[in-house]
């Protein structure tokens, strides 16, 4: 019996896939189809496959062409499969010519002509493109626009901005600018809100009232009650409201949280995170200052994320220490916040006027997790123990600082196919800390 094997993602199964499977089957007597696992696809840069592994397997099964379906989960699996199943022929489409010649050592390799004019990528991008508008002034806007181009099915159609938005990498001014938010809302399906945090509440509310989904750069608003109200409004209108903290969408961060919660370091007793970036701030220019994010708003949400995700949001006490410039509105150059929980403690240090090592350390009763600087855009972390022989290192792919994964997640949440990695309660707790700072609650000012 001649055994044939072929691999693919088979997202939104199309005519090209069926033709390929028919010809693969005709090469022998028994056809094994390897369908790629979601993680495997993500790691090789295919980030917005629309269907889950189960749906894709089911679609292949329904063609009736596969005698056996397996899952491809890791690099190097093809050689293992060929040996394990006693494969005679390995085949894929001609888009892969040359790439699998190395398998010739184990079996015959056949490249079949790819069917012209059809691909999953093309179907994905034609399928109801989501039109996104952006409101704000940040330099992240240019990155977001660039990253959105890696995601099929979304398009940035306009930016509402008070100032000029310049792409720092290319030096070019961004197009599609308007200062009329209502006009922009009329032309989009969803908004990315990255205006000054003091305006988030109003900007998010307006978008939701116009029936638009919202991805809002964290904090979602400057008060816990405000954020709670916005989530309730989104829910009542069946719209997605997503906290835009890009770190939460990186695979390394998500895995690290799962491991920590799963007990690899025992009970978690302390979470300590630091995020700083020195920036030039002109304290004399009141107008520019009004648009600048201070330390607690620009870095606080990111630094707080692992604290609230690991220890929960029910802390017993907290204290904020800030070094504040003598300007209207109190602009903090640096803040440290400490939290006391019934059985743990936590601290964050954030600054745009003070520099430190941007690491994250999670201390436990059996060991600790160390995420090196800059931990918020990491692809790597370590789990360390007293006996160093047990230490383990973890590496993951991180493209585009997580922004493209954030956009993919937003799309999935809108389609009701994904879950939001940042819960409503974490989002509200983050807003609560911003609120305390603004109100001067539990705040100690450091002398300058
Ligand atoms: N294939 C084909 N003809 C097409 C599309 C795909 O013969 N028009 C083949 C591929 O060469 C591969 C298999 O079908 O052997 C599975 O391909 P997959 O990557 O899942 O499909 P694509 O449509 O190419 O997906 P994408 O656009 O995401 O790359």
Short mmCIF file of N, CA and C in Angstrom, two decimals, residues 100-234:
data_model
loop_
_atom_site.label_atom_id
_atom_site.label_comp_id
_atom_site.label_asym_id
_atom_site.label_seq_id
_atom_site.Cartn_x
_atom_site.Cartn_y
_atom_site.Cartn_z
N UNK A 100 10.88 21.62 0.74
CA UNK A 100 10.83 20.34 1.44
C UNK A 100 11.71 19.27 0.80
N UNK A 101 12.67 19.74 -0.04
CA UNK A 101 13.56 18.77 -0.70
C UNK A 101 14.30 17.92 0.34
N UNK A 102 14.53 18.52 1.52
CA UNK A 102 15.29 17.79 2.56
C UNK A 102 14.59 16.52 3.01
N UNK A 103 13.28 16.41 2.73
CA UNK A 103 12.55 15.20 3.14
C UNK A 103 12.82 14.04 2.17
N UNK A 104 13.49 14.38 1.03
CA UNK A 104 13.80 13.37 0.02
C UNK A 104 14.65 12.23 0.57
N UNK A 105 15.29 12.51 1.70
CA UNK A 105 16.11 11.48 2.35
C UNK A 105 15.23 10.36 2.94
N UNK A 106 13.98 10.70 3.23
CA UNK A 106 13.09 9.75 3.91
C UNK A 106 12.00 9.16 3.03
N UNK A 107 11.58 9.92 1.98
CA UNK A 107 10.52 9.43 1.07
C UNK A 107 10.56 10.26 -0.21
N UNK A 108 9.66 9.95 -1.14
CA UNK A 108 9.59 10.72 -2.38
C UNK A 108 8.89 12.05 -2.09
N UNK A 109 9.37 13.14 -2.70
CA UNK A 109 8.75 14.45 -2.49
C UNK A 109 8.14 14.92 -3.82
N UNK A 110 6.84 15.23 -3.79
CA UNK A 110 6.16 15.65 -5.03
C UNK A 110 5.51 17.02 -4.81
N UNK A 111 5.83 17.98 -5.67
CA UNK A 111 5.16 19.28 -5.61
C UNK A 111 4.07 19.32 -6.67
N UNK A 112 2.84 19.55 -6.26
CA UNK A 112 1.72 19.59 -7.21
C UNK A 112 1.41 21.03 -7.59
N UNK A 113 1.00 21.26 -8.83
CA UNK A 113 0.71 22.63 -9.25
C UNK A 113 -0.39 23.24 -8.39
N UNK A 114 -0.14 24.46 -7.95
CA UNK A 114 -1.12 25.16 -7.14
C UNK A 114 -2.25 25.64 -8.05
N UNK A 115 -3.47 25.57 -7.57
CA UNK A 115 -4.60 26.06 -8.37
C UNK A 115 -4.53 27.58 -8.41
N UNK A 116 -4.63 28.11 -9.60
CA UNK A 116 -4.48 29.57 -9.72
C UNK A 116 -5.72 30.32 -9.24
N UNK A 117 -5.49 31.52 -8.74
CA UNK A 117 -6.60 32.45 -8.46
C UNK A 117 -7.40 32.25 -7.19
N UNK A 118 -6.95 31.37 -6.30
CA UNK A 118 -7.69 31.24 -5.04
C UNK A 118 -6.73 30.96 -3.88
N UNK A 119 -6.97 31.64 -2.76
CA UNK A 119 -6.17 31.35 -1.55
C UNK A 119 -6.96 31.80 -0.33
N UNK A 120 -6.62 31.20 0.82
CA UNK A 120 -7.31 31.57 2.06
C UNK A 120 -7.09 33.05 2.36
N UNK A 121 -5.86 33.52 2.11
CA UNK A 121 -5.54 34.92 2.40
C UNK A 121 -6.51 35.84 1.66
N UNK A 122 -6.72 35.51 0.38
CA UNK A 122 -7.60 36.35 -0.43
C UNK A 122 -9.04 36.30 0.08
N UNK A 123 -9.49 35.12 0.44
CA UNK A 123 -10.88 35.00 0.93
C UNK A 123 -11.02 35.77 2.24
N UNK A 124 -9.99 35.65 3.11
CA UNK A 124 -10.05 36.35 4.40
C UNK A 124 -10.15 37.85 4.19
N UNK A 125 -9.39 38.40 3.24
CA UNK A 125 -9.40 39.85 3.11
C UNK A 125 -10.67 40.35 2.43
N UNK A 126 -11.32 39.50 1.63
CA UNK A 126 -12.55 39.95 0.97
C UNK A 126 -13.73 39.91 1.92
N UNK A 127 -13.64 38.99 2.89
CA UNK A 127 -14.74 38.78 3.82
C UNK A 127 -14.94 40.03 4.68
N UNK A 128 -16.01 40.78 4.45
CA UNK A 128 -16.34 41.96 5.26
C UNK A 128 -15.18 42.65 5.96
N UNK A 129 -14.46 43.43 5.24
CA UNK A 129 -13.34 44.13 5.85
C UNK A 129 -13.85 45.07 6.96
N UNK A 130 -13.19 45.03 8.11
CA UNK A 130 -13.59 45.88 9.23
C UNK A 130 -12.92 47.25 9.07
N UNK A 131 -13.74 48.29 8.98
CA UNK A 131 -13.18 49.64 8.80
C UNK A 131 -12.91 50.26 10.17
N UNK A 132 -11.66 50.58 10.42
CA UNK A 132 -11.27 51.14 11.72
C UNK A 132 -10.92 52.62 11.59
N UNK A 133 -11.42 53.41 12.55
CA UNK A 133 -11.01 54.81 12.64
C UNK A 133 -10.17 54.96 13.90
N UNK A 134 -9.33 55.99 13.93
CA UNK A 134 -8.46 56.21 15.09
C UNK A 134 -8.67 57.63 15.59
N UNK A 135 -8.72 57.80 16.91
CA UNK A 135 -8.77 59.16 17.45
C UNK A 135 -7.63 59.33 18.45
N UNK A 136 -6.84 60.40 18.27
CA UNK A 136 -5.76 60.67 19.20
C UNK A 136 -4.58 61.35 18.53
N UNK A 137 -3.51 61.50 19.31
CA UNK A 137 -2.35 62.24 18.81
C UNK A 137 -1.05 61.46 18.91
N UNK A 138 -1.09 60.27 19.50
CA UNK A 138 0.13 59.55 19.84
C UNK A 138 0.97 59.07 18.66
N UNK A 139 2.26 58.88 18.92
CA UNK A 139 3.15 58.34 17.88
C UNK A 139 2.86 56.86 17.63
N UNK A 140 2.11 56.24 18.55
CA UNK A 140 1.75 54.82 18.37
C UNK A 140 0.81 54.66 17.16
N UNK A 141 0.11 55.75 16.81
CA UNK A 141 -0.85 55.67 15.70
C UNK A 141 -0.18 55.16 14.42
N UNK A 142 1.02 55.71 14.13
CA UNK A 142 1.71 55.29 12.90
C UNK A 142 2.04 53.80 12.95
N UNK A 143 2.46 53.34 14.15
CA UNK A 143 2.78 51.91 14.31
C UNK A 143 1.52 51.07 14.10
N UNK A 144 0.43 51.55 14.69
CA UNK A 144 -0.84 50.81 14.60
C UNK A 144 -1.27 50.68 13.13
N UNK A 145 -1.14 51.78 12.38
CA UNK A 145 -1.53 51.74 10.97
C UNK A 145 -0.66 50.74 10.23
N UNK A 146 0.64 50.79 10.50
CA UNK A 146 1.58 49.86 9.84
C UNK A 146 1.25 48.41 10.19
N UNK A 147 1.02 48.17 11.48
CA UNK A 147 0.73 46.81 11.94
C UNK A 147 -0.60 46.30 11.38
N UNK A 148 -1.56 47.19 11.19
CA UNK A 148 -2.89 46.76 10.70
C UNK A 148 -2.75 46.17 9.29
N UNK A 149 -1.69 46.57 8.59
CA UNK A 149 -1.51 46.04 7.24
C UNK A 149 -1.11 44.57 7.22
N UNK A 150 -0.68 44.05 8.38
CA UNK A 150 -0.35 42.62 8.47
C UNK A 150 -1.58 41.77 8.76
N UNK A 151 -2.68 42.45 9.07
CA UNK A 151 -3.87 41.70 9.47
C UNK A 151 -4.90 41.75 8.34
N UNK A 152 -5.21 40.58 7.77
CA UNK A 152 -6.24 40.57 6.72
C UNK A 152 -7.57 40.91 7.35
N UNK A 153 -8.39 41.63 6.59
CA UNK A 153 -9.75 41.85 7.04
C UNK A 153 -9.95 43.13 7.85
N UNK A 154 -8.91 43.95 8.02
CA UNK A 154 -9.11 45.25 8.67
C UNK A 154 -8.47 46.34 7.81
N UNK A 155 -9.03 47.52 7.92
CA UNK A 155 -8.46 48.64 7.17
C UNK A 155 -8.66 49.91 7.98
N UNK A 156 -7.59 50.68 8.16
CA UNK A 156 -7.72 51.97 8.85
C UNK A 156 -8.21 52.96 7.81
N UNK A 157 -9.39 53.54 8.03
CA UNK A 157 -9.95 54.42 7.00
C UNK A 157 -9.86 55.91 7.35
N UNK A 158 -9.53 56.24 8.60
CA UNK A 158 -9.43 57.65 8.93
C UNK A 158 -8.89 57.87 10.34
N UNK A 159 -8.32 59.06 10.55
CA UNK A 159 -7.74 59.40 11.86
C UNK A 159 -8.27 60.76 12.26
N UNK A 160 -8.83 60.84 13.46
CA UNK A 160 -9.29 62.12 13.96
C UNK A 160 -8.25 62.64 14.93
N UNK A 161 -7.61 63.76 14.59
CA UNK A 161 -6.49 64.21 15.39
C UNK A 161 -6.43 65.72 15.45
N UNK A 162 -6.00 66.21 16.63
CA UNK A 162 -5.87 67.66 16.78
C UNK A 162 -4.61 68.16 16.11
N UNK A 163 -3.57 67.33 16.19
CA UNK A 163 -2.29 67.77 15.64
C UNK A 163 -1.94 66.99 14.40
N UNK A 164 -0.70 67.15 13.96
CA UNK A 164 -0.22 66.36 12.82
C UNK A 164 0.24 65.02 13.37
N UNK A 165 -0.03 63.95 12.66
CA UNK A 165 0.50 62.68 13.10
C UNK A 165 1.60 62.29 12.12
N UNK A 166 2.80 62.18 12.67
CA UNK A 166 3.95 61.89 11.82
C UNK A 166 4.46 60.49 12.13
N UNK A 167 4.76 59.74 11.09
CA UNK A 167 5.34 58.42 11.28
C UNK A 167 6.81 58.62 11.61
N UNK A 168 7.19 58.32 12.87
CA UNK A 168 8.56 58.60 13.31
C UNK A 168 9.59 57.80 12.52
N UNK A 169 9.19 56.63 12.01
CA UNK A 169 10.15 55.82 11.27
C UNK A 169 10.42 56.36 9.87
N UNK A 170 9.37 56.84 9.21
CA UNK A 170 9.55 57.28 7.82
C UNK A 170 9.60 58.80 7.72
N UNK A 171 9.19 59.50 8.79
CA UNK A 171 9.18 60.96 8.78
C UNK A 171 7.99 61.52 8.01
N UNK A 172 7.16 60.63 7.47
CA UNK A 172 6.03 61.10 6.65
C UNK A 172 4.82 61.42 7.51
N UNK A 173 4.04 62.41 7.06
CA UNK A 173 2.79 62.73 7.73
C UNK A 173 1.78 61.67 7.34
N UNK A 174 0.94 61.28 8.30
CA UNK A 174 -0.07 60.28 7.95
C UNK A 174 -1.24 60.94 7.22
N UNK A 175 -1.79 60.19 6.29
CA UNK A 175 -2.92 60.72 5.53
C UNK A 175 -4.22 60.47 6.29
N UNK A 176 -5.31 60.71 5.67
CA UNK A 176 -6.65 60.39 6.17
C UNK A 176 -7.00 61.13 7.46
N UNK A 177 -6.46 62.33 7.66
CA UNK A 177 -6.70 63.04 8.91
C UNK A 177 -7.93 63.95 8.81
N UNK A 178 -8.72 63.94 9.86
CA UNK A 178 -9.84 64.87 9.96
C UNK A 178 -9.86 65.38 11.40
N UNK A 179 -10.55 66.50 11.64
CA UNK A 179 -10.73 66.87 13.04
C UNK A 179 -12.20 66.76 13.42
N UNK A 180 -12.96 66.09 12.56
CA UNK A 180 -14.39 65.95 12.79
C UNK A 180 -14.70 64.50 13.22
N UNK A 181 -14.86 64.30 14.53
CA UNK A 181 -15.05 62.95 15.06
C UNK A 181 -16.36 62.34 14.55
N UNK A 182 -17.41 63.19 14.47
CA UNK A 182 -18.70 62.67 13.99
C UNK A 182 -18.61 62.15 12.57
N UNK A 183 -17.87 62.88 11.76
CA UNK A 183 -17.70 62.49 10.36
C UNK A 183 -17.01 61.12 10.29
N UNK A 184 -15.95 60.98 11.11
CA UNK A 184 -15.20 59.72 11.12
C UNK A 184 -16.10 58.58 11.61
N UNK A 185 -16.86 58.84 12.67
CA UNK A 185 -17.73 57.79 13.21
C UNK A 185 -18.74 57.30 12.18
N UNK A 186 -19.13 58.19 11.29
CA UNK A 186 -20.08 57.81 10.25
C UNK A 186 -19.49 56.88 9.21
N UNK A 187 -18.15 56.80 9.18
CA UNK A 187 -17.49 56.05 8.11
C UNK A 187 -16.83 54.75 8.56
N UNK A 188 -16.97 54.41 9.85
CA UNK A 188 -16.22 53.24 10.35
C UNK A 188 -17.13 52.20 11.03
N UNK A 189 -16.57 51.02 11.26
CA UNK A 189 -17.26 49.97 12.01
C UNK A 189 -16.74 49.93 13.44
N UNK A 190 -15.49 50.41 13.62
CA UNK A 190 -14.86 50.32 14.94
C UNK A 190 -13.88 51.46 15.12
N UNK A 191 -13.61 51.80 16.39
CA UNK A 191 -12.66 52.88 16.69
C UNK A 191 -11.52 52.36 17.54
N UNK A 192 -10.33 52.90 17.28
CA UNK A 192 -9.20 52.71 18.18
C UNK A 192 -9.00 54.06 18.86
N UNK A 193 -9.22 54.11 20.17
CA UNK A 193 -9.14 55.37 20.91
C UNK A 193 -7.78 55.48 21.59
N UNK A 194 -7.01 56.47 21.17
CA UNK A 194 -5.70 56.70 21.80
C UNK A 194 -5.49 58.20 22.03
N UNK A 195 -6.61 58.87 22.33
CA UNK A 195 -6.56 60.29 22.69
C UNK A 195 -5.97 60.39 24.09
N UNK A 196 -5.81 61.59 24.62
CA UNK A 196 -5.28 61.76 25.97
C UNK A 196 -6.23 61.03 26.94
N UNK A 197 -5.70 60.32 27.96
CA UNK A 197 -6.55 59.54 28.86
C UNK A 197 -7.72 60.33 29.45
N UNK A 198 -7.52 61.63 29.68
CA UNK A 198 -8.61 62.43 30.25
C UNK A 198 -9.80 62.49 29.30
N UNK A 199 -9.58 62.17 28.03
CA UNK A 199 -10.68 62.22 27.05
C UNK A 199 -11.24 60.85 26.69
N UNK A 200 -10.62 59.80 27.21
CA UNK A 200 -11.07 58.45 26.83
C UNK A 200 -12.56 58.23 27.07
N UNK A 201 -12.98 58.60 28.29
CA UNK A 201 -14.38 58.33 28.64
C UNK A 201 -15.32 58.91 27.59
N UNK A 202 -15.14 60.20 27.27
CA UNK A 202 -16.04 60.85 26.31
C UNK A 202 -15.89 60.25 24.91
N UNK A 203 -14.66 59.99 24.51
CA UNK A 203 -14.44 59.46 23.14
C UNK A 203 -14.98 58.04 22.99
N UNK A 204 -14.80 57.22 24.02
CA UNK A 204 -15.29 55.83 23.96
C UNK A 204 -16.83 55.85 23.99
N UNK A 205 -17.37 56.65 24.88
CA UNK A 205 -18.83 56.70 25.02
C UNK A 205 -19.50 57.11 23.70
N UNK A 206 -18.93 58.11 23.09
CA UNK A 206 -19.50 58.61 21.84
C UNK A 206 -19.46 57.51 20.75
N UNK A 207 -18.33 56.81 20.68
CA UNK A 207 -18.22 55.75 19.67
C UNK A 207 -19.26 54.65 19.93
N UNK A 208 -19.39 54.26 21.20
CA UNK A 208 -20.36 53.20 21.53
C UNK A 208 -21.78 53.67 21.22
N UNK A 209 -22.07 54.93 21.56
CA UNK A 209 -23.41 55.45 21.28
C UNK A 209 -23.72 55.47 19.78
N UNK A 210 -22.67 55.58 18.98
CA UNK A 210 -22.85 55.53 17.52
C UNK A 210 -22.84 54.10 17.00
N UNK A 211 -22.82 53.12 17.93
CA UNK A 211 -22.88 51.72 17.51
C UNK A 211 -21.56 51.17 16.99
N UNK A 212 -20.43 51.74 17.42
CA UNK A 212 -19.13 51.27 16.94
C UNK A 212 -18.40 50.47 18.02
N UNK A 213 -17.71 49.43 17.60
CA UNK A 213 -16.87 48.67 18.52
C UNK A 213 -15.67 49.54 18.89
N UNK A 214 -15.12 49.31 20.10
CA UNK A 214 -14.00 50.15 20.53
C UNK A 214 -12.83 49.34 21.09
N UNK A 215 -11.65 49.68 20.61
CA UNK A 215 -10.41 49.23 21.21
C UNK A 215 -9.83 50.50 21.82
N UNK A 216 -9.67 50.53 23.15
CA UNK A 216 -9.21 51.77 23.79
C UNK A 216 -7.87 51.55 24.46
N UNK A 217 -6.90 52.38 24.13
CA UNK A 217 -5.60 52.30 24.79
C UNK A 217 -5.85 52.47 26.29
N UNK A 218 -5.26 51.60 27.08
CA UNK A 218 -5.51 51.62 28.52
C UNK A 218 -4.95 52.90 29.14
N UNK A 219 -5.57 53.52 30.13
CA UNK A 219 -6.82 53.16 30.80
C UNK A 219 -8.06 53.51 29.98
N UNK A 220 -9.09 52.68 30.13
CA UNK A 220 -10.32 52.89 29.38
C UNK A 220 -11.00 54.20 29.81
N UNK A 221 -10.86 54.54 31.09
CA UNK A 221 -11.29 55.88 31.52
C UNK A 221 -10.50 56.20 32.78
N UNK A 222 -10.68 57.41 33.32
CA UNK A 222 -9.91 57.81 34.49
C UNK A 222 -10.64 57.55 35.80
N UNK A 223 -11.66 56.69 35.77
CA UNK A 223 -12.28 56.29 37.04
C UNK A 223 -12.85 54.88 36.90
N UNK A 224 -12.86 54.15 38.01
CA UNK A 224 -13.37 52.78 37.99
C UNK A 224 -14.84 52.78 37.59
N UNK A 225 -15.59 53.75 38.12
CA UNK A 225 -17.03 53.79 37.81
C UNK A 225 -17.25 54.12 36.34
N UNK A 226 -16.41 55.02 35.80
CA UNK A 226 -16.53 55.39 34.38
C UNK A 226 -16.29 54.18 33.49
N UNK A 227 -15.26 53.40 33.82
CA UNK A 227 -14.94 52.22 33.02
C UNK A 227 -16.06 51.19 33.13
N UNK A 228 -16.57 51.02 34.34
CA UNK A 228 -17.67 50.07 34.54
C UNK A 228 -18.89 50.47 33.69
N UNK A 229 -19.17 51.76 33.70
CA UNK A 229 -20.32 52.26 32.93
C UNK A 229 -20.12 52.01 31.43
N UNK A 230 -18.89 52.21 30.94
CA UNK A 230 -18.63 52.01 29.51
C UNK A 230 -18.78 50.54 29.11
N UNK A 231 -18.31 49.64 29.98
CA UNK A 231 -18.47 48.20 29.69
C UNK A 231 -19.96 47.83 29.66
N UNK A 232 -20.73 48.43 30.58
CA UNK A 232 -22.17 48.14 30.62
C UNK A 232 -22.85 48.66 29.36
N UNK A 233 -22.44 49.83 28.92
CA UNK A 233 -23.01 50.42 27.70
C UNK A 233 -22.69 49.52 26.50
N UNK A 234 -21.42 49.09 26.42
CA UNK A 234 -21.02 48.22 25.30
C UNK A 234 -21.86 46.95 25.31
#
